[in-house]
Amino acid sequence: MSTVRRVARNTGIIIVGDIVFRLISLVVTIYLARYLGTAGFGKYNFVFAYLAFFNILTDLGLQQILVREMSRAPSITPKLIGNAYIIRLILTVTAIISSIVVISLMSYPSDTTTYVYIASLTLLFISFSDFYRTIFEANLRMEYNIIAKLTFKGLSAGLILGIIFARGTLLHIIIALVFSEMVKTLLNYGFSRKFVKPRFEIDFGLWRYLFKEALPLALSSVIWVIYYRIDVVMLSMMMGDAEVGLYSAAYKLCEPLSLIPSALMVSLFPVMSASFKTSRGKLEQSYRLSFKYLLIITLPIAIGISLLSDKIIMMIYDAEFAGSAIALKILIWGLVFASGNAIFRNLLTAIGKQKLGTYITALCAFGNITLNLILIPRMSYTGASIASVVTAFLAFIIGFYFVSKNFKLLPLHRIFIKSVFCGLIMGIFVYFLDINIFLLIFCAAVIYLFSLLLLKTFSEEDIDVIEKLTGRDMQWIFKLKNLINKNKK
């Protein structure tokens, strides 16, 4: 099999596996929230948001460097893996001890600290699962990691649903997650033996080289976790478990939708990177069209969920989570800005300006902390929601500035106007029509699509690109558009 086909196959496996993983996670999250209630669900989310900060210590950016070095020099892979294994063990033990010490020094209830003590074992298993993943990445055989990942999710889902049915406690749920992570790690270990057997030959010179190369990535990881996880920890410390539960219930519904920009970028990033050296025009086209498509997809989702947030929360959760509706109404707009940010981040990397992406994330992490400090005491989880979206908007503005300065100024008003207008037409329909929510969503989607066609949003260029991405004949769009215009006349 050619390298191109292996890469394409690898990418497809990752995307499909991620979709299935997120769907199972969403179902489990809904049942967990309903069973634990706002306070219990808040405590559960705090435990793992807190541990995410210590999970950085288990890797310190070494994973990407290992993949790079194994790809460059396969002959030294056994020695590389052996040394990295020892490094990873030292870092992981340090992370576990640190997480236990820090939570013990904080003024959290005894049950919360107990949950953290037990859940900290997941740091060990996640650390080594990620470590074995580097072997699969270097060999373009990610199906093994996906098998282990889905086995973990299926096992943990089954155990958690069983615990809920048996009226178990949050402690039982956390133990089930630790056990499931252990099974995933053992599976990854077994699969990794197919490719390499580590040689434990300590080389401190190699250690220094790995740490030196990984340092920038480690700093980026710290900034990234602060940016995405600090809100839950700050909300827990300043307000309490119930508020974290209400915020997390809304956030967990928005989280799976982040797959939309990430899936598109997985397909377009190699094209962007190659086009930078071969065809600037093609790169500009990729930039413009990816922005257009993501806006067309995410804007109606944001408008629809904002208008239907109360119904969605009551349908998925129950009355105890009614307060999550306002958080969902706000947080969903982060999807629109996050989609643009994904484009900016990947484009900056494609043109060799990836450091600017790190600067943007660092600035926004600082802004997020500042806004949370100001807004959470005054507005609780609503303030945290506002801080999250404002930070995403800030990243969008700064990212657009750097891309415009270093590459091309995109005429946003021309891209936005038709999508916004069609979204507003759909929004008016959703706001005034009171019918079954599933029928309403279907009708809203049809109205939005017809509005896009009436305004001639799709060009021949768009159809050609969509056909290449999907491998399907999309000329029906033009036939439908022509039919609509004919009847209109």
Coordinates of C-alpha atoms in Angstrom, one line a residue:
M1 CA 0.0 0.0 0.0
S2 CA 1.4 3.4 -1.0
T3 CA 2.2 6.0 1.7
V4 CA -0.6 8.3 0.4
R5 CA -3.2 5.6 0.7
R6 CA -1.9 4.6 4.2
V7 CA -2.2 8.2 5.3
A8 CA -5.7 8.5 3.9
R9 CA -6.7 5.2 5.5
N10 CA -5.2 6.3 8.8
T11 CA -7.0 9.6 8.7
G12 CA -10.3 7.9 7.9
I13 CA -9.9 5.4 10.8
I14 CA -9.2 8.3 13.2
I15 CA -12.2 10.3 12.2
V16 CA -14.7 7.4 12.2
G17 CA -13.3 6.1 15.6
D18 CA -13.6 9.6 17.0
I19 CA -17.2 10.0 15.9
V20 CA -18.2 6.7 17.5
F21 CA -16.2 7.5 20.7
R22 CA -17.9 10.9 21.0
L23 CA -21.4 9.5 20.5
I24 CA -20.9 6.9 23.2
S25 CA -19.4 9.5 25.5
L26 CA -22.4 11.8 24.9
V27 CA -24.9 9.1 25.8
V28 CA -22.9 8.1 29.0
T29 CA -22.6 11.8 30.0
I30 CA -26.4 12.3 29.7
Y31 CA -27.2 9.3 31.9
L32 CA -24.5 10.3 34.4
A33 CA -25.9 13.8 34.7
R34 CA -29.4 12.6 35.2
Y35 CA -28.3 10.1 37.8
L36 CA -25.8 12.2 39.8
G37 CA -27.7 15.5 39.7
T38 CA -26.1 18.9 39.4
A39 CA -23.8 18.6 42.5
G40 CA -22.7 15.0 41.8
F41 CA -22.1 15.7 38.1
G42 CA -20.2 18.9 39.0
K43 CA -18.0 16.9 41.4
Y44 CA -17.3 14.3 38.7
N45 CA -16.3 16.9 36.1
F46 CA -14.1 18.8 38.6
V47 CA -12.1 15.7 39.4
F48 CA -11.1 15.1 35.8
A49 CA -10.7 18.7 34.9
Y50 CA -8.3 19.0 37.9
L51 CA -6.3 15.9 36.9
A52 CA -6.0 17.3 33.3
F53 CA -3.5 19.8 34.6
F54 CA -1.3 17.1 36.0
N55 CA -1.6 14.9 32.9
I56 CA 0.6 17.5 31.2
L57 CA 3.5 16.4 33.5
T58 CA 3.2 12.8 32.2
D59 CA 4.3 13.8 28.7
L60 CA 5.8 17.3 28.5
G61 CA 5.6 17.3 24.7
L62 CA 7.6 14.1 24.3
Q63 CA 5.0 12.2 22.3
Q64 CA 5.2 14.2 19.1
I65 CA 9.0 14.2 19.3
L66 CA 9.0 10.4 19.6
V67 CA 6.8 10.0 16.6
R68 CA 9.1 12.3 14.6
E69 CA 12.3 10.6 15.7
M70 CA 10.9 7.0 15.1
S71 CA 9.8 8.1 11.6
R72 CA 13.2 9.6 10.8
A73 CA 15.3 6.8 12.2
P74 CA 13.4 3.5 12.6
S75 CA 16.7 1.6 13.5
I76 CA 17.0 3.4 16.9
T77 CA 13.3 2.8 17.8
P78 CA 13.9 0.1 20.4
K79 CA 16.5 2.2 22.3
L80 CA 14.3 5.3 21.9
I81 CA 11.2 3.5 23.2
G82 CA 13.2 2.0 26.1
N83 CA 14.5 5.4 27.3
A84 CA 11.2 7.1 26.7
Y85 CA 9.5 4.4 28.8
I86 CA 11.7 5.1 31.8
I87 CA 11.2 8.9 31.4
R88 CA 7.4 8.4 31.1
L89 CA 7.3 6.3 34.3
I90 CA 9.3 8.9 36.3
L91 CA 7.1 11.8 35.0
T92 CA 3.9 9.9 35.7
V93 CA 4.7 8.9 39.3
T94 CA 5.6 12.6 39.8
A95 CA 2.3 13.7 38.4
I96 CA 0.3 11.3 40.5
I97 CA 2.1 12.3 43.7
S98 CA 1.7 16.0 42.9
S99 CA -2.0 15.7 42.2
I100 CA -2.5 14.0 45.6
V101 CA -0.4 16.5 47.5
V102 CA -2.0 19.6 45.9
I103 CA -5.6 18.4 46.4
S104 CA -4.8 17.6 50.1
L105 CA -3.6 21.1 50.6
M106 CA -6.8 22.6 49.2
S107 CA -9.9 23.1 51.2
Y108 CA -12.1 20.5 49.4
P109 CA -14.5 18.1 51.1
S110 CA -13.1 14.7 52.1
D111 CA -15.2 12.9 49.4
T112 CA -13.8 15.1 46.6
T113 CA -10.2 14.4 47.7
T114 CA -10.9 10.7 47.9
Y115 CA -12.2 10.7 44.4
V116 CA -9.1 12.5 43.2
Y117 CA -6.8 10.0 45.0
I118 CA -8.5 7.1 43.2
A119 CA -8.9 8.8 39.9
S120 CA -5.3 9.9 39.9
L121 CA -4.5 6.3 38.9
T122 CA -6.0 7.1 35.5
L123 CA -2.9 9.3 35.0
L124 CA -0.7 6.2 34.9
F125 CA -2.9 4.3 32.4
I126 CA -3.6 7.3 30.2
S127 CA 0.1 8.2 30.2
F128 CA 1.1 4.8 28.9
S129 CA -1.8 4.4 26.5
D130 CA -0.7 7.7 24.9
F131 CA 2.9 6.4 24.9
Y132 CA 2.0 3.2 23.0
R133 CA -0.1 5.4 20.6
T134 CA 3.2 7.0 19.4
I135 CA 4.3 3.6 18.1
F136 CA 1.0 3.3 16.1
E137 CA 1.3 6.8 14.8
A138 CA 4.9 6.3 13.6
N139 CA 3.8 3.2 11.8
L140 CA 0.6 4.7 10.4
R141 CA -1.4 1.9 12.1
M142 CA -3.9 3.9 14.2
E143 CA -6.6 1.2 14.0
Y144 CA -4.9 -0.6 17.0
N145 CA -5.3 2.5 19.1
I146 CA -8.9 3.0 17.9
I147 CA -9.7 -0.6 18.9
A148 CA -8.3 -0.1 22.4
K149 CA -10.0 3.3 22.7
L150 CA -13.5 2.0 21.7
T151 CA -13.0 -1.1 23.9
F152 CA -12.4 1.3 26.8
K153 CA -15.4 3.4 26.0
G154 CA -17.7 0.4 25.5
L155 CA -16.5 -1.2 28.7
S156 CA -16.7 2.0 30.8
A157 CA -20.1 2.7 29.3
G158 CA -21.4 -0.7 30.2
L159 CA -20.0 -0.6 33.7
I160 CA -21.3 2.9 34.4
L161 CA -24.8 2.1 33.1
G162 CA -24.7 -1.1 35.3
I163 CA -23.7 1.0 38.3
I164 CA -26.5 3.4 37.6
F165 CA -29.0 0.5 37.3
A166 CA -27.7 -0.9 40.6
R167 CA -28.0 2.5 42.3
G168 CA -24.2 2.7 42.9
T169 CA -22.2 5.7 44.0
L170 CA -19.8 8.2 42.3
L171 CA -17.0 6.3 43.9
H172 CA -18.0 3.1 42.1
I173 CA -18.2 5.0 38.8
I174 CA -14.7 6.4 39.3
I175 CA -13.3 2.9 40.1
A176 CA -15.0 1.6 36.9
L177 CA -13.3 4.3 34.9
V178 CA -9.9 3.4 36.4
F179 CA -10.4 -0.2 35.6
S180 CA -11.5 0.6 32.0
E181 CA -8.4 2.7 31.5
M182 CA -6.2 -0.2 32.7
V183 CA -7.8 -2.5 30.2
K184 CA -7.2 0.0 27.4
T185 CA -3.5 0.3 28.4
L186 CA -3.0 -3.4 28.4
L187 CA -4.6 -3.7 25.0
N188 CA -2.3 -0.9 23.6
Y189 CA 0.7 -2.6 25.2
G190 CA -0.2 -6.0 23.6
F191 CA -0.7 -4.3 20.2
S192 CA 2.6 -2.3 20.4
R193 CA 4.6 -5.6 20.8
K194 CA 3.7 -6.3 17.1
F195 CA 5.9 -3.3 16.1
V196 CA 8.7 -2.9 18.6
K197 CA 10.2 -4.3 21.8
P198 CA 11.9 -1.7 23.9
R199 CA 15.6 -1.9 24.7
F200 CA 16.2 -0.5 28.2
E201 CA 19.6 1.1 27.5
I202 CA 19.8 4.4 29.5
D203 CA 21.3 7.2 27.5
F204 CA 21.2 10.5 29.4
G205 CA 22.4 12.4 26.3
L206 CA 19.3 11.1 24.5
W207 CA 17.2 12.3 27.5
R208 CA 18.7 15.8 27.2
Y209 CA 18.0 15.9 23.5
L210 CA 14.4 14.7 23.9
F211 CA 13.6 17.3 26.6
K212 CA 15.2 20.1 24.7
E213 CA 13.2 19.3 21.6
A214 CA 10.0 18.8 23.5
L215 CA 10.2 22.0 25.6
P216 CA 8.2 24.3 23.2
L217 CA 5.5 21.6 22.8
A218 CA 5.4 21.2 26.6
L219 CA 4.8 25.0 27.0
S220 CA 2.1 24.8 24.4
S221 CA 0.4 21.9 26.2
V222 CA 0.4 23.9 29.5
I223 CA -1.2 26.9 27.8
W224 CA -3.7 24.7 26.0
V225 CA -5.0 23.0 29.1
I226 CA -5.2 26.3 31.0
Y227 CA -7.2 27.7 28.1
Y228 CA -9.7 24.8 27.9
R229 CA -9.9 23.5 31.5
I230 CA -9.3 26.4 33.9
D231 CA -13.0 27.4 33.8
V232 CA -14.3 24.3 35.5
V233 CA -11.6 24.4 38.2
M234 CA -12.2 28.1 38.9
L235 CA -15.9 27.7 38.9
S236 CA -15.6 24.8 41.4
M237 CA -13.3 26.8 43.7
M238 CA -15.4 30.0 43.6
M239 CA -19.0 28.7 43.4
G240 CA -19.3 25.0 44.1
D241 CA -20.2 21.6 42.7
A242 CA -23.8 22.4 41.6
E243 CA -22.7 25.3 39.5
V244 CA -20.0 23.2 37.8
G245 CA -22.7 20.6 37.1
L246 CA -24.9 23.1 35.4
Y247 CA -22.1 24.5 33.3
S248 CA -20.7 21.1 32.4
A249 CA -24.1 19.8 31.3
A250 CA -24.2 22.5 28.7
Y251 CA -20.5 22.3 27.8
K252 CA -20.7 18.5 27.2
L253 CA -23.4 19.0 24.6
C254 CA -21.3 21.5 22.7
E255 CA -18.1 19.4 22.9
P256 CA -18.9 16.7 20.3
L257 CA -19.6 19.5 17.7
S258 CA -16.0 20.4 17.8
L259 CA -15.5 17.4 15.5
I260 CA -16.9 19.4 12.6
P261 CA -13.9 21.8 12.2
S262 CA -11.3 19.2 13.3
A263 CA -12.6 16.7 10.7
L264 CA -12.4 19.2 7.9
M265 CA -9.0 20.4 9.0
V266 CA -7.7 16.8 9.0
S267 CA -8.6 16.6 5.3
L268 CA -7.5 20.1 4.3
F269 CA -4.3 20.6 6.4
P270 CA -2.1 18.3 4.1
V271 CA -3.5 20.3 1.1
M272 CA -2.7 23.6 2.7
S273 CA 0.8 22.5 3.7
A274 CA 1.6 21.2 0.2
S275 CA 0.0 24.2 -1.6
F276 CA 2.2 26.7 0.4
K277 CA 5.2 25.6 -1.6
T278 CA 3.6 24.7 -4.9
S279 CA 0.6 26.9 -5.5
R280 CA -0.3 30.0 -3.5
G281 CA -3.6 30.3 -5.4
K282 CA -4.7 26.8 -4.3
L283 CA -3.8 27.7 -0.7
E284 CA -5.9 30.8 -0.9
Q285 CA -8.8 28.8 -2.3
S286 CA -8.5 26.2 0.5
Y287 CA -8.5 29.1 3.1
R288 CA -11.5 30.8 1.6
L289 CA -13.6 27.8 0.9
S290 CA -12.9 26.1 4.3
F291 CA -14.0 29.3 6.0
K292 CA -17.2 29.5 3.9
Y293 CA -18.2 25.9 4.5
L294 CA -17.6 25.9 8.2
L295 CA -19.6 29.1 8.6
I296 CA -22.5 27.6 6.5
I297 CA -22.4 24.5 8.8
T298 CA -21.9 26.0 12.2
L299 CA -23.9 29.2 12.0
P300 CA -27.4 27.5 11.7
I301 CA -26.4 25.1 14.5
A302 CA -25.5 28.0 16.8
I303 CA -28.7 29.9 15.9
G304 CA -30.9 26.8 16.3
I305 CA -29.5 25.6 19.6
S306 CA -29.6 29.1 21.0
L307 CA -33.3 29.4 20.3
L308 CA -34.1 25.8 21.4
S309 CA -31.8 25.6 24.4
D310 CA -34.6 25.3 26.9
K311 CA -36.3 22.5 25.1
I312 CA -33.0 20.7 24.4
I313 CA -32.0 20.8 28.1
M314 CA -35.4 19.6 29.3
M315 CA -35.5 16.8 26.7
I316 CA -32.0 15.5 27.4
Y317 CA -31.6 16.1 31.1
D318 CA -34.4 17.1 33.6
A319 CA -35.8 20.1 35.5
E320 CA -32.8 20.1 37.9
F321 CA -30.6 21.1 35.0
A322 CA -33.0 23.9 33.7
G323 CA -30.3 26.5 34.6
S324 CA -28.0 24.9 32.0
A325 CA -30.2 26.3 29.2
I326 CA -28.7 29.8 29.5
A327 CA -25.1 28.4 29.5
L328 CA -25.9 26.3 26.4
K329 CA -27.5 29.4 24.7
I330 CA -24.1 31.2 25.2
L331 CA -21.6 28.4 24.8
I332 CA -22.8 27.2 21.4
W333 CA -21.6 30.4 19.8
G334 CA -18.1 29.4 20.7
L335 CA -18.4 26.7 18.0
V336 CA -18.6 29.4 15.3
F337 CA -15.5 31.2 16.5
A338 CA -13.6 27.9 17.3
S339 CA -14.2 26.8 13.7
G340 CA -12.5 30.0 12.4
N341 CA -9.7 29.6 15.0
A342 CA -9.1 26.0 13.7
I343 CA -8.6 27.4 10.2
F344 CA -6.3 30.2 11.4
R345 CA -4.2 27.8 13.5
N346 CA -3.7 25.3 10.7
L347 CA -3.1 27.9 8.1
L348 CA -0.4 29.6 10.3
T349 CA 1.2 26.2 10.8
A350 CA 1.0 25.4 7.0
I351 CA 2.9 28.7 6.2
G352 CA 5.5 28.1 8.9
K353 CA 4.2 30.6 11.4
Q354 CA 3.1 28.2 14.1
K355 CA 4.7 30.2 16.9
L356 CA 2.0 32.9 16.3
G357 CA -0.6 30.2 17.1
T358 CA 1.1 29.6 20.4
Y359 CA 1.2 33.3 21.2
I360 CA -2.6 33.6 20.4
T361 CA -3.4 30.7 22.7
A362 CA -1.2 32.1 25.5
L363 CA -2.8 35.5 25.3
C364 CA -6.3 34.0 25.3
A365 CA -5.5 31.7 28.2
F366 CA -4.5 34.8 30.2
G367 CA -7.7 36.6 29.0
N368 CA -9.8 33.6 30.0
I369 CA -8.5 33.5 33.5
T370 CA -9.0 37.3 33.9
L371 CA -12.5 37.2 32.6
N372 CA -13.4 34.2 34.8
L373 CA -12.0 36.1 37.9
I374 CA -14.3 39.0 37.0
L375 CA -17.4 37.3 35.8
I376 CA -17.7 34.1 37.9
P377 CA -18.2 35.9 41.3
R378 CA -20.9 38.1 39.7
M379 CA -22.7 35.7 37.3
S380 CA -21.6 32.2 38.4
Y381 CA -21.7 29.6 35.5
T382 CA -23.3 32.2 33.2
G383 CA -20.1 34.3 33.6
A384 CA -17.9 31.3 32.9
S385 CA -19.9 30.8 29.7
I386 CA -19.5 34.4 28.6
A387 CA -15.8 34.3 29.4
S388 CA -15.4 31.1 27.2
V389 CA -17.1 32.7 24.2
V390 CA -15.5 36.1 24.6
T391 CA -12.1 34.4 24.7
A392 CA -12.9 32.4 21.6
F393 CA -14.0 35.6 19.8
L394 CA -10.7 37.3 21.0
A395 CA -8.7 34.4 19.5
F396 CA -10.7 34.8 16.3
I397 CA -9.9 38.5 15.9
I398 CA -6.2 38.0 16.7
G399 CA -5.9 35.0 14.5
F400 CA -7.6 36.8 11.6
Y401 CA -5.2 39.7 12.0
F402 CA -2.1 37.5 11.9
V403 CA -3.3 35.5 8.9
S404 CA -4.2 38.7 7.1
K405 CA -0.8 40.2 7.9
N406 CA 1.2 37.1 7.0
F407 CA -0.8 35.6 4.2
K408 CA -4.0 37.2 2.8
L409 CA -6.8 39.5 3.9
L410 CA -10.1 37.6 3.4
P411 CA -13.2 39.7 2.7
L412 CA -15.2 38.4 5.6
H413 CA -18.3 40.5 4.8
R414 CA -18.8 38.8 1.5
I415 CA -18.6 35.3 3.1
F416 CA -20.7 36.2 6.1
I417 CA -23.6 38.1 4.6
K418 CA -25.5 35.3 2.8
S419 CA -25.0 32.7 5.6
V420 CA -26.1 35.2 8.2
F421 CA -29.2 36.2 6.2
C422 CA -30.2 32.6 5.6
G423 CA -29.5 31.8 9.3
L424 CA -31.8 34.7 10.3
I425 CA -34.6 33.4 8.0
M426 CA -34.3 29.9 9.6
G427 CA -34.1 31.5 13.1
I428 CA -37.4 33.4 12.6
F429 CA -39.1 30.1 11.5
V430 CA -37.7 28.3 14.6
Y431 CA -38.7 31.1 17.0
F432 CA -42.3 31.3 15.9
L433 CA -43.2 27.7 15.1
D434 CA -44.2 25.5 18.0
I435 CA -44.1 21.9 16.8
N436 CA -42.3 18.7 17.7
I437 CA -38.6 19.5 18.2
F438 CA -37.3 16.8 15.8
L439 CA -39.8 17.9 13.0
L440 CA -38.8 21.5 13.7
I441 CA -35.1 20.8 13.3
F442 CA -35.8 19.0 10.0
C443 CA -38.0 21.8 8.6
A444 CA -35.4 24.4 9.8
A445 CA -32.6 22.5 7.9
V446 CA -34.8 22.4 4.7
I447 CA -35.6 26.2 5.0
Y448 CA -31.9 27.0 5.5
L449 CA -30.8 24.9 2.5
F450 CA -33.4 26.4 0.2
S451 CA -32.5 29.9 1.4
L452 CA -28.8 29.2 0.5
L453 CA -29.9 28.0 -2.9
L454 CA -32.1 31.0 -3.5
L455 CA -29.3 33.4 -2.7
K456 CA -27.0 31.4 -5.1
T457 CA -24.5 30.7 -2.3
F458 CA -23.0 27.7 -4.0
S459 CA -20.9 28.2 -7.1
E460 CA -19.4 25.7 -9.6
E461 CA -16.2 25.9 -7.7
D462 CA -18.0 24.9 -4.5
I463 CA -19.7 21.9 -6.1
D464 CA -16.3 20.7 -7.6
V465 CA -14.6 20.9 -4.2
I466 CA -17.5 19.1 -2.4
E467 CA -17.4 16.3 -5.0
K468 CA -13.7 15.8 -4.5
L469 CA -14.1 15.7 -0.7
T470 CA -17.1 13.3 -0.7
G471 CA -16.4 11.4 -3.8
R472 CA -20.1 11.9 -4.8
D473 CA -21.9 13.6 -7.7
M474 CA -23.3 16.8 -6.2
Q475 CA -24.8 18.3 -9.4
W476 CA -28.2 17.8 -7.9
I477 CA -27.6 21.0 -6.0
F478 CA -27.5 23.0 -9.3
K479 CA -30.5 21.2 -10.7
L480 CA -32.5 22.0 -7.5
K481 CA -31.3 25.6 -7.5
N482 CA -32.3 26.1 -11.2
L483 CA -35.7 24.6 -10.5
I484 CA -36.2 27.0 -7.6
N485 CA -35.2 30.0 -9.7
K486 CA -37.4 28.8 -12.6
N487 CA -40.5 28.6 -10.3
K488 CA -39.6 31.9 -8.8
K489 CA -39.8 33.6 -12.2

